[in-house]
C-alpha positions as a Python dict, from the first residue, in 0.01 Angstrom:
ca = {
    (1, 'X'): (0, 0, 0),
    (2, 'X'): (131, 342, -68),
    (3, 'X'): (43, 584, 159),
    (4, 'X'): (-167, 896, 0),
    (5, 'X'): (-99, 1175, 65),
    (6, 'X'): (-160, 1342, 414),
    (7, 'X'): (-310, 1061, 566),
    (8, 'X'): (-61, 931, 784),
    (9, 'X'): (-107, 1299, 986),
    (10, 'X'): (-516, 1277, 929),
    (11, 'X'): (-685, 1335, 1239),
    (12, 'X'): (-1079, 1169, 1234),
    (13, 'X'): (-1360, 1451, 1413),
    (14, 'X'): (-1490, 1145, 1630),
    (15, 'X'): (-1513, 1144, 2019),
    (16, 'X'): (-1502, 915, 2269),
    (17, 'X'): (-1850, 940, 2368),
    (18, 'X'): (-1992, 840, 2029),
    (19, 'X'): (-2313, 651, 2053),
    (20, 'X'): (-2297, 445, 1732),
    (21, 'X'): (-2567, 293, 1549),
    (22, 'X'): (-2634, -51, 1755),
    (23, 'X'): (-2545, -384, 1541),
    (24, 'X'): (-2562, -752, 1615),
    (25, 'X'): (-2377, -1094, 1625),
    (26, 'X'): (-2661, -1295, 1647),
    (27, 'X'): (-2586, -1387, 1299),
    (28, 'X'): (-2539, -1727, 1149),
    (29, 'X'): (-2257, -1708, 917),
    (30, 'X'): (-2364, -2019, 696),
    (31, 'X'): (-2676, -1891, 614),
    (32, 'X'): (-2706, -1674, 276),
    (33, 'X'): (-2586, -1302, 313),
    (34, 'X'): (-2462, -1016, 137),
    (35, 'X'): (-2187, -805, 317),
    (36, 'X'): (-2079, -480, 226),
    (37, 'X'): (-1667, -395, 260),
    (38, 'X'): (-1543, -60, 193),
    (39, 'X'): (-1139, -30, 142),
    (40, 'X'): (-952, 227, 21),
    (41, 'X'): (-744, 121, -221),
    (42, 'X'): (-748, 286, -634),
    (43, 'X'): (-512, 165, -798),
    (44, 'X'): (-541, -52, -1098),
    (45, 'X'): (-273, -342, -951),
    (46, 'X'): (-433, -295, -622),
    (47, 'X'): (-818, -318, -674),
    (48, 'X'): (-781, -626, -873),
    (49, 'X'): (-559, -743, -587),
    (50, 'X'): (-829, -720, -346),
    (51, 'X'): (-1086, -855, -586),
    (52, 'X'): (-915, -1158, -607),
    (53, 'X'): (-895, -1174, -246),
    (54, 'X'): (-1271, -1146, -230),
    (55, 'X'): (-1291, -1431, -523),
    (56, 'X'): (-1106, -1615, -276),
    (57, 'X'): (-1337, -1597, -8),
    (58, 'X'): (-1634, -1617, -189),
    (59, 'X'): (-1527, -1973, -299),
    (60, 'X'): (-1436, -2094, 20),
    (61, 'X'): (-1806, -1933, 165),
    (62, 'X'): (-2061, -1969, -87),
    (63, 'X'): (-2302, -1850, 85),
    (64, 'X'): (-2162, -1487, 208),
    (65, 'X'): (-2163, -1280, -128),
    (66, 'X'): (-1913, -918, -73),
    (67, 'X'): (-1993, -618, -232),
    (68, 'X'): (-1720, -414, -218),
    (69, 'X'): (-1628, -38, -249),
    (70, 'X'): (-1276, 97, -305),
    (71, 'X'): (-1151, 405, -310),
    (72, 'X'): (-1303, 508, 18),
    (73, 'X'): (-1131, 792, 285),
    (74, 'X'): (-1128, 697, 666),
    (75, 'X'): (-1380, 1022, 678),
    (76, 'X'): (-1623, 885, 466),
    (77, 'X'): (-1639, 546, 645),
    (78, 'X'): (-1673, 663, 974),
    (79, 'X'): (-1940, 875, 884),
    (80, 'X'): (-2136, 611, 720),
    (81, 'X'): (-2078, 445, 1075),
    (82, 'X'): (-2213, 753, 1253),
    (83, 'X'): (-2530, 753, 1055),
    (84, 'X'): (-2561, 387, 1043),
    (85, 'X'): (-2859, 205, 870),
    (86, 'X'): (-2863, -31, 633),
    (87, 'X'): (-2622, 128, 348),
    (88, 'X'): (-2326, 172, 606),
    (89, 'X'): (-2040, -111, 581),
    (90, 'X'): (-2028, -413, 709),
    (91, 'X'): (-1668, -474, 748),
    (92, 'X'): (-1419, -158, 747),
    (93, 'X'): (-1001, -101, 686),
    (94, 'X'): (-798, 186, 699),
    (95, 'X'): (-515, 224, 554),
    (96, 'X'): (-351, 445, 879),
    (97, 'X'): (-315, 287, 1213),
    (98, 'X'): (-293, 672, 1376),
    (99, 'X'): (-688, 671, 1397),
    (100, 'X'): (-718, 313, 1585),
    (101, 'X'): (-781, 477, 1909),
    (102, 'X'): (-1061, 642, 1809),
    (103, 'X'): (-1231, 355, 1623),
    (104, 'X'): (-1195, 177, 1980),
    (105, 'X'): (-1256, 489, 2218),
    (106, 'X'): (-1555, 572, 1985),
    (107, 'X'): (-1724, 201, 1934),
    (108, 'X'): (-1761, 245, 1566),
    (109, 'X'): (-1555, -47, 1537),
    (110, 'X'): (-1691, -394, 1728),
    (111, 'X'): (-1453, -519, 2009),
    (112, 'X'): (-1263, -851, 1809),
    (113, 'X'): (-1185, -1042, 2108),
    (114, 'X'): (-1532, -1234, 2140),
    (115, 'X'): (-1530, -1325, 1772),
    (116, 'X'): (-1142, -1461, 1777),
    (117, 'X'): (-1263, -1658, 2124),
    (118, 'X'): (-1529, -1784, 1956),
    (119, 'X'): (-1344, -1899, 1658),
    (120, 'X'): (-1062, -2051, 1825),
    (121, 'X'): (-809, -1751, 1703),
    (122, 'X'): (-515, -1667, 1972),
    (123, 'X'): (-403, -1344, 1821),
    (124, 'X'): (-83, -1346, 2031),
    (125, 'X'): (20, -1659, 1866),
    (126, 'X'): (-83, -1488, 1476),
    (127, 'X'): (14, -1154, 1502),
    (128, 'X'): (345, -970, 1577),
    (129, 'X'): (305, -789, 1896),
    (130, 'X'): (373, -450, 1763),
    (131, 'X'): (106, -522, 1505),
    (132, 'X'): (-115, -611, 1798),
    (133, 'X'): (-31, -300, 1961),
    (134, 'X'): (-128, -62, 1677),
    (135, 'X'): (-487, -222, 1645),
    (136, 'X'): (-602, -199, 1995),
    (137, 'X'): (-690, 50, 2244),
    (138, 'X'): (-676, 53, 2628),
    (139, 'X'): (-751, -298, 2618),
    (140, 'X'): (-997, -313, 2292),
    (141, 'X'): (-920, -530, 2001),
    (142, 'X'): (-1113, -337, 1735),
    (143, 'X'): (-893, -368, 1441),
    (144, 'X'): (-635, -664, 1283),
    (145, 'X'): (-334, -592, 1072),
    (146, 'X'): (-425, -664, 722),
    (147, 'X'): (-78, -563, 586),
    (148, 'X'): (185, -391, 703),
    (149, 'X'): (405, -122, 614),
    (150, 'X'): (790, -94, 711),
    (151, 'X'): (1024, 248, 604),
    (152, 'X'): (1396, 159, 599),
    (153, 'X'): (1684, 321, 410),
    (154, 'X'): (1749, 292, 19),
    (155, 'X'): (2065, 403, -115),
    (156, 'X'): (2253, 458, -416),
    (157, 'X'): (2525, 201, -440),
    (158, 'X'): (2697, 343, -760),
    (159, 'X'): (2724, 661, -547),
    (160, 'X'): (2853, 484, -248),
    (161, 'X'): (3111, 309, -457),
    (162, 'X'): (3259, 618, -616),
    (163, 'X'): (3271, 787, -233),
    (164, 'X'): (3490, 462, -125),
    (165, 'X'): (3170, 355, 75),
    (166, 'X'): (3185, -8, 143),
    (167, 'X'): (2842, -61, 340),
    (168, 'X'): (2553, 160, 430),
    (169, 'X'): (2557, 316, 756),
    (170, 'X'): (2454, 129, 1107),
    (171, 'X'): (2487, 437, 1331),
    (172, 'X'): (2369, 800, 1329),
    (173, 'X'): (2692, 899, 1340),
    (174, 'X'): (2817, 674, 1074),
    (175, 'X'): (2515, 840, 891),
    (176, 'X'): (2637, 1206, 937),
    (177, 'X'): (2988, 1107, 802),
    (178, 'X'): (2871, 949, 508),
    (179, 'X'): (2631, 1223, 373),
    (180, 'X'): (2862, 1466, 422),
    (181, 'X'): (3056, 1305, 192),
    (182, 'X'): (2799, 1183, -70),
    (183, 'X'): (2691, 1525, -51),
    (184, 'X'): (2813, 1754, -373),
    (185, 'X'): (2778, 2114, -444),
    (186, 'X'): (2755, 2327, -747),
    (187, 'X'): (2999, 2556, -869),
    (188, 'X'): (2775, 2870, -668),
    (189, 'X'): (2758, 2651, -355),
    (190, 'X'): (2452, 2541, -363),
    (191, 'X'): (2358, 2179, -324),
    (192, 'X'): (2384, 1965, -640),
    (193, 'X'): (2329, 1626, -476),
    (194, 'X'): (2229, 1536, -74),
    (195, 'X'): (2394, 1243, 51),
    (196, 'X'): (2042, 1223, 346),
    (197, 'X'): (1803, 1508, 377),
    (198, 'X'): (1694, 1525, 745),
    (199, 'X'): (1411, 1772, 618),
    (200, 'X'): (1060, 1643, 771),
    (201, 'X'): (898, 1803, 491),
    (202, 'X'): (1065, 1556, 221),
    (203, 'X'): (800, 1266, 86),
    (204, 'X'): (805, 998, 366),
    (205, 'X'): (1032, 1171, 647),
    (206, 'X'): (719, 1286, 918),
    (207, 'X'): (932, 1332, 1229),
    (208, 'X'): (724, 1014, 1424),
    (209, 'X'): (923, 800, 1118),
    (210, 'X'): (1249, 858, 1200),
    (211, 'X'): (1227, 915, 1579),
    (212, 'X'): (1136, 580, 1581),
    (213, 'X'): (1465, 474, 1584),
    (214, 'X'): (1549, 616, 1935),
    (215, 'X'): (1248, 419, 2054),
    (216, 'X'): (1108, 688, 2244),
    (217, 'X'): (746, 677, 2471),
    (218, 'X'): (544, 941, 2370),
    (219, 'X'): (317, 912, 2682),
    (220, 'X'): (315, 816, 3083),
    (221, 'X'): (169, 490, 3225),
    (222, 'X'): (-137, 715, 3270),
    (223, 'X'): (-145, 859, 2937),
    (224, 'X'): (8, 1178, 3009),
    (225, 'X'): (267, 1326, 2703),
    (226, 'X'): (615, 1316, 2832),
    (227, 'X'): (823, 1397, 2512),
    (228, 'X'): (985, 1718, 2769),
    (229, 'X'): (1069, 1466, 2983),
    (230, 'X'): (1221, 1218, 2727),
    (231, 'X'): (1577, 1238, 2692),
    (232, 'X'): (1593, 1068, 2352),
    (233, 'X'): (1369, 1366, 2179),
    (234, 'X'): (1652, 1572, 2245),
    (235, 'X'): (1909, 1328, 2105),
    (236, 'X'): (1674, 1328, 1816),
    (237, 'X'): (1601, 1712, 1761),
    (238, 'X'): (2021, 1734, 1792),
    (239, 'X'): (2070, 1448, 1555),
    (240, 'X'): (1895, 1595, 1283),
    (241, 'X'): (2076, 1926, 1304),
    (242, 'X'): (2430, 1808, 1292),
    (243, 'X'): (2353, 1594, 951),
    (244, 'X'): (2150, 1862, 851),
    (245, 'X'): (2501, 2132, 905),
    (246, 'X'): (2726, 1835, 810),
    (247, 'X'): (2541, 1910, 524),
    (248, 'X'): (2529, 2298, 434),
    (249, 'X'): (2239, 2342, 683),
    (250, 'X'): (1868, 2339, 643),
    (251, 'X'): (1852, 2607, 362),
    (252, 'X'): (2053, 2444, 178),
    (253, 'X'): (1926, 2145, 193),
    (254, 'X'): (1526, 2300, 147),
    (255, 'X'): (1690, 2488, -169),
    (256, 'X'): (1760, 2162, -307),
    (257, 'X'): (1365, 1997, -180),
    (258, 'X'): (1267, 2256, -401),
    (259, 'X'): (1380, 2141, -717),
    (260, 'X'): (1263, 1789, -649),
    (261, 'X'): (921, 1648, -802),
    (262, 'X'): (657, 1504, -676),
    (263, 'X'): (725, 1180, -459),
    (264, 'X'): (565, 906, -680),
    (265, 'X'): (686, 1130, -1022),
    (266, 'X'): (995, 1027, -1242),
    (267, 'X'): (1144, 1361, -1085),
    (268, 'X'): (1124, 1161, -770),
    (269, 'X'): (1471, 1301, -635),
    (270, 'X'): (1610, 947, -487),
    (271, 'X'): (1515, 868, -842),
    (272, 'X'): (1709, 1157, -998),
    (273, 'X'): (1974, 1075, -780),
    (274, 'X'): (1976, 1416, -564),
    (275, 'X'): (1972, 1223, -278),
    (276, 'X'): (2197, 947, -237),
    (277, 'X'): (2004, 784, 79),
    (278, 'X'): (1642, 807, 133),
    (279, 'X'): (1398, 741, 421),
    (280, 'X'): (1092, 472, 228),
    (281, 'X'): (873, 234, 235),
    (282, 'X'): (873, -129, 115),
    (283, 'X'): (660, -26, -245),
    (284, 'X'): (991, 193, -339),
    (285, 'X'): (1194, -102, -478),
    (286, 'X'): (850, -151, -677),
    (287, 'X'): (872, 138, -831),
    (288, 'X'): (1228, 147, -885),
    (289, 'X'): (1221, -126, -1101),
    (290, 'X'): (908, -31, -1296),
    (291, 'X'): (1083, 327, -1383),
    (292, 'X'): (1417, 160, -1458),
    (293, 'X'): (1640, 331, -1241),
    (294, 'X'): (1984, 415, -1400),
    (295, 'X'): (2175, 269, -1082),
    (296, 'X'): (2205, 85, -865),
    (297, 'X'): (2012, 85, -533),
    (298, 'X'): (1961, -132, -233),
    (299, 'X'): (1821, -117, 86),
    (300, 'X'): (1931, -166, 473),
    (301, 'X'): (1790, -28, 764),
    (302, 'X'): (1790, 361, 893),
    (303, 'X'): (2094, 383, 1135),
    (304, 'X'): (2009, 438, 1462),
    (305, 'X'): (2129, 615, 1780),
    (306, 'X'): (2523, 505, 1888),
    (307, 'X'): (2433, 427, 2202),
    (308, 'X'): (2137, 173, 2059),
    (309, 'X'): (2399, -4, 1830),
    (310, 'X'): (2252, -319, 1960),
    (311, 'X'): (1906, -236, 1797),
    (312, 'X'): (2049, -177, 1476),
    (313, 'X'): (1770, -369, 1202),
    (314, 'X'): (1504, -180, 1351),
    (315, 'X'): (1235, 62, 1151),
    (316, 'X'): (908, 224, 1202),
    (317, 'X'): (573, 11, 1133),
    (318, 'X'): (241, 104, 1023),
    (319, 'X'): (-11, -104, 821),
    (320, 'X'): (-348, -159, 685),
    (321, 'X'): (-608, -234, 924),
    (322, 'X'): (-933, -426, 879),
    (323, 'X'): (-1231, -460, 1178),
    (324, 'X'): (-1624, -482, 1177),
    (325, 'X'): (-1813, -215, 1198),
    (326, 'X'): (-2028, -240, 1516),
    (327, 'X'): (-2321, -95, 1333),
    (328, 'X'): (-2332, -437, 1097),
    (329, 'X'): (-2659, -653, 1158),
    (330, 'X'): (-2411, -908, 975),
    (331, 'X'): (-2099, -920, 1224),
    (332, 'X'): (-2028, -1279, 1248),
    (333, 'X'): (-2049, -1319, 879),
    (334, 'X'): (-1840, -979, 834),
    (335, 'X'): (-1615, -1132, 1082),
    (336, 'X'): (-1567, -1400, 839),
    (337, 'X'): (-1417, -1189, 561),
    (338, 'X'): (-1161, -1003, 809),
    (339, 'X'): (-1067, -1372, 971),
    (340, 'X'): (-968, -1457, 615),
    (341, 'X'): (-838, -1144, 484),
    (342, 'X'): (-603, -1111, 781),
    (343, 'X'): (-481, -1469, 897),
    (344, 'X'): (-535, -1718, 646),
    (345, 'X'): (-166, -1782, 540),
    (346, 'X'): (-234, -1859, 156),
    (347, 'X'): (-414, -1508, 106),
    (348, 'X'): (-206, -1294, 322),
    (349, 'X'): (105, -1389, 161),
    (350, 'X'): (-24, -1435, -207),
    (351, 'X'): (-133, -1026, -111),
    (352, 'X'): (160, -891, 22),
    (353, 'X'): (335, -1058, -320),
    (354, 'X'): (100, -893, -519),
    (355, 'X'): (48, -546, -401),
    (356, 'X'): (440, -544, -232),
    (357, 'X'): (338, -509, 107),
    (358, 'X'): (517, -676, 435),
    (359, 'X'): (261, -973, 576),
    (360, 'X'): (124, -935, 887),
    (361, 'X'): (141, -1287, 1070),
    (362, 'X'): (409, -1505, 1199),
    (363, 'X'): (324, -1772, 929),
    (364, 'X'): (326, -1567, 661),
    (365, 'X'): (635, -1384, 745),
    (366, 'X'): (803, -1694, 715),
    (367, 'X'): (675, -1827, 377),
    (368, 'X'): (867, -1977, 157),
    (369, 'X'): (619, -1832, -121),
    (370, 'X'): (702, -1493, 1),
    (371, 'X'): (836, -1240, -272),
    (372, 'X'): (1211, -1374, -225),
    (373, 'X'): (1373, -1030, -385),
    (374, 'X'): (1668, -929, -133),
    (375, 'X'): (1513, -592, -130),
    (376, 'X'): (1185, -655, -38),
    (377, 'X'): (1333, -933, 240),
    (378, 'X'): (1528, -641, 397),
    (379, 'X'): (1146, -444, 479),
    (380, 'X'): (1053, -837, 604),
    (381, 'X'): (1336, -830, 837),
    (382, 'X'): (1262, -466, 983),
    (383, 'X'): (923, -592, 1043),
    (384, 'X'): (1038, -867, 1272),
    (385, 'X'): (1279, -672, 1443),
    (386, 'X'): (1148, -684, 1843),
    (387, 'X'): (1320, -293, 1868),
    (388, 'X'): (1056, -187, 1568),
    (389, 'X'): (819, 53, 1682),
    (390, 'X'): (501, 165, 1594),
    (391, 'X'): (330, 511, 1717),
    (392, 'X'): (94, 453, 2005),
    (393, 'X'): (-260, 449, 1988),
    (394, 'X'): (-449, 775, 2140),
    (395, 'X'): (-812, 849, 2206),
    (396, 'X'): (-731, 1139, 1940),
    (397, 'X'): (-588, 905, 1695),
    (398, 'X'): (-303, 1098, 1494),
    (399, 'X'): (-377, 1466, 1642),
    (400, 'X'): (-35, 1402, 1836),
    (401, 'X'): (166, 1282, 1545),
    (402, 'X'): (42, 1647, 1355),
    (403, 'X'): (98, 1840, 1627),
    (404, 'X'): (474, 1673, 1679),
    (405, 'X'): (516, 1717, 1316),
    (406, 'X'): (410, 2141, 1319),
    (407, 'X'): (665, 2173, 1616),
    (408, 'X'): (899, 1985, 1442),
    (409, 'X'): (925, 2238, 1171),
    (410, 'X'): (976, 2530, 1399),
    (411, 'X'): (1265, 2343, 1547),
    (412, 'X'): (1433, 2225, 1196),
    (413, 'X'): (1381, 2642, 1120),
    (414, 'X'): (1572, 2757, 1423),
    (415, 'X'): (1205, 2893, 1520),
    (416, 'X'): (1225, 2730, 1882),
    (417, 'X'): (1450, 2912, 2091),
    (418, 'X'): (1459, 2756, 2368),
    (419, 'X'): (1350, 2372, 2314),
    (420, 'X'): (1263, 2222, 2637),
    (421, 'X'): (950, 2516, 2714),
    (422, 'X'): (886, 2463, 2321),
    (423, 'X'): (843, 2107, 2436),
    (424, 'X'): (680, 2167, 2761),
    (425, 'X'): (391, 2329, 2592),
    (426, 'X'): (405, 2067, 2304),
    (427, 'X'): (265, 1850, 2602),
    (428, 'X'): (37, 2057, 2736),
    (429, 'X'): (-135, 2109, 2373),
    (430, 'X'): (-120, 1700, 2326),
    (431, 'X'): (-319, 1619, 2679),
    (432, 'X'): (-552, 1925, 2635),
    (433, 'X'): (-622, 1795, 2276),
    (434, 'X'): (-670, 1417, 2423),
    (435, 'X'): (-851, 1577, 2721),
    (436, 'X'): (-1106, 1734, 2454),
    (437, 'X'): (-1159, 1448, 2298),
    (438, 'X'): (-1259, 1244, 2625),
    (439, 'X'): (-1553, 1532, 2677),
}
């Protein structure tokens, strides 16, 4: 799944006081039904993807016909849930796991725990536990990874060769020394070629992405945002200034942003090689291929901090969710279709292959029908790292993650002065925020 644009910082209007529309699981899944699933994927490759999937299931349960919708923005689902009736889904997915806290908090989404008891399922036996994490809430399984997503580092091996390079770099410091010297200048001074942009701007680098890699915890025990009181968000912040001045500095280097196009264009600046390492996704190396780079590229994980050597392999996670919408009159049937989509083995991996996403269960992870390209292994790996790290879920689903990301361009601007009261009051905005959305 590619991520559109802006969603991974979208922020539902829902509250956790939401009375949605009541459903039922009174069911009986063999009988004749017709259940209506609403995804959000467009693209040509994709939708037949998931149509196939549905083929799939509709072999295996004759009786259970799908009608299904693509194309379809979290906002427009969970409004269909508000109003409920009988042209609202049946069974739901979103392709962001920020907003999981609210499908929980709110009850649009049905609890999952009853149907897996019911059907035998031990989730902590199918699912990764950082997958786990990202589709639950304060104890509330209302969501299951459907696919997941995992960002490492691709670079530009031609590059690397010519700088006497022998290996991508493991630590953040290792990092800093190599851009500086894959970076190269024009005659004027300006910035010909980046060897890592630190901008949080640039395509895929939100600042929750790459802090990952310090491994930080965004909140107390009691839900209380602590990122003042974090040592590693300072670590972080300073990190991304020294390979930023290593560098040229952050005009320099937002100069040079500006004469890249847009992130899934041919003028893609990876692509154009004015950037010689680049914060992505697994569904890069796709697209790579398919626009016949002119070098050669591979991919390793994002360094991380010196003093976490040990956790070196690890990346951020984020996925495709699928869950029941608690309005359904159909839920054990709709259950059906997300038991299927999201841990039979044989569809999970023959997905992932075909729309280059990482699996999302033990078993599948480990198939030996699993897209075997060294690439796409590497984005496997990250995703069974135990040091990966996902965002944590909040009653106010991403609102944190935007807010982290405004602040972060004040700081990357030299707009925040003094960064501990800039963080201080970064807190105070996140709890007020999740306090809001409690009332």
């Amino acid at each position: 799944m590619i991520p559109l644009a802006g969603l991974a910082s979208a922020a539902l209007v829902l509250t956790g006081c939401a009375n949605p529309s009541t459903g039922s699981a009174d069911d009986d899944p063999t009988k004749p039904v017709t259940i209506k699933f609403w995804h959000g994927w467009s693209a040509p490759g994709e939708v037949k993807a998931i149509n196939d999937s549905i083929a799939r299931f509709e072999k295996l349960h004759p009786n259970i016909h799908v009608q299904a919708t693509g194309n379809v923005s979290d906002e427009t689902i969970n409004q269909a849930l508000r109003a409920g009736g009988s042209k609202a889904p049946d069974v739901v997915t979103s392709f962001t796991t920020n907003n999981v806290g609210q499908y929980c908090s709110s009850g649009m989404w049905a609890d999952l725990d009853p149907f897996m008891k019911k059907n035998g399922i031990d989730k902590n036996k199918v699912f990764p536990k950082t997958l786990l994490d990202y589709t639950q809430y304060e104890g509330t399984q209302c969501a299951l990874p459907l696919l997941a997503d995992a960002y490492g580092m691709y670079y530009n091996k031609d590059l690397f060769k010519a700088a006497g390079i022998s290996r991508p770099p493991h630590t953040i410091s290792e990092m800093k020394a190599d851009a500086a010297k894959l970076t190269e200048k024009n005659s004027n001074g300006t910035l010909k070629r980046a060897g890592f942009m630190p901008n949080f701007r640039l395509y895929q680098n939100s600042p929750d992405r790459m802090f990952a890699q310090w491994g930080p915890e965004y909140f107390t025990k009691k839900g209380k945002a602590q990122l003042a009181e974090e040592p590693k968000t300072y670590a972080f912040f300073k990190a991304m200034d020294d390979i930023s001045k290593a560098q040229g500095g952050y005009g320099k280097l937002e100069r040079l942003r500006g004469s890249f196009g847009d992130e899934m264009s041919a003028q893609n600046g990876f692509l154009t090689q004015k950037l010689a390492m680049h914060l992505d996704g697994e569904w890069r190396g796709l697209m790579l291929d398919d626009a016949k780079a002119k070098f050669d590229w591979g991919v390793a994980p994002l360094p991380v901090p010196d003093d976490q050597a040990e956790t070196y392999g690890r990346g951020y996670l984020t996925g495709t969710v699928a869950g029941v919408a608690h309005s359904s009159k159909h839920q054990n049937a709709a259950f059906e279709l997300v038991r299927y989509l999201t841990t039979d083995t044989e569809q999970v991996v023959d997905f992932a292959n075909a729309i280059h996403n990482v699996p999302s269960t033990f078993a599948a992870l480990k198939s030996p029908k699993l897209d075997a390209d060294p690439s796409f292994q590497q984005f496997i790996k990250i995703a069974q790292n135990p040091d990966s790290q996902a965002i944590p879920p909040s009653n106010n689903g991403g609102q944190y993650i935007t807010s982290l990301q405004d602040f972060s361009y004040s700081v990357e601007e030299g707009k925040v002065h003094n960064l501990k009261k800039g963080l201080e009051d970064l807190d105070h905005q996140i709890d007020a925020d999740n306090l809001q959305s409690e009332n």
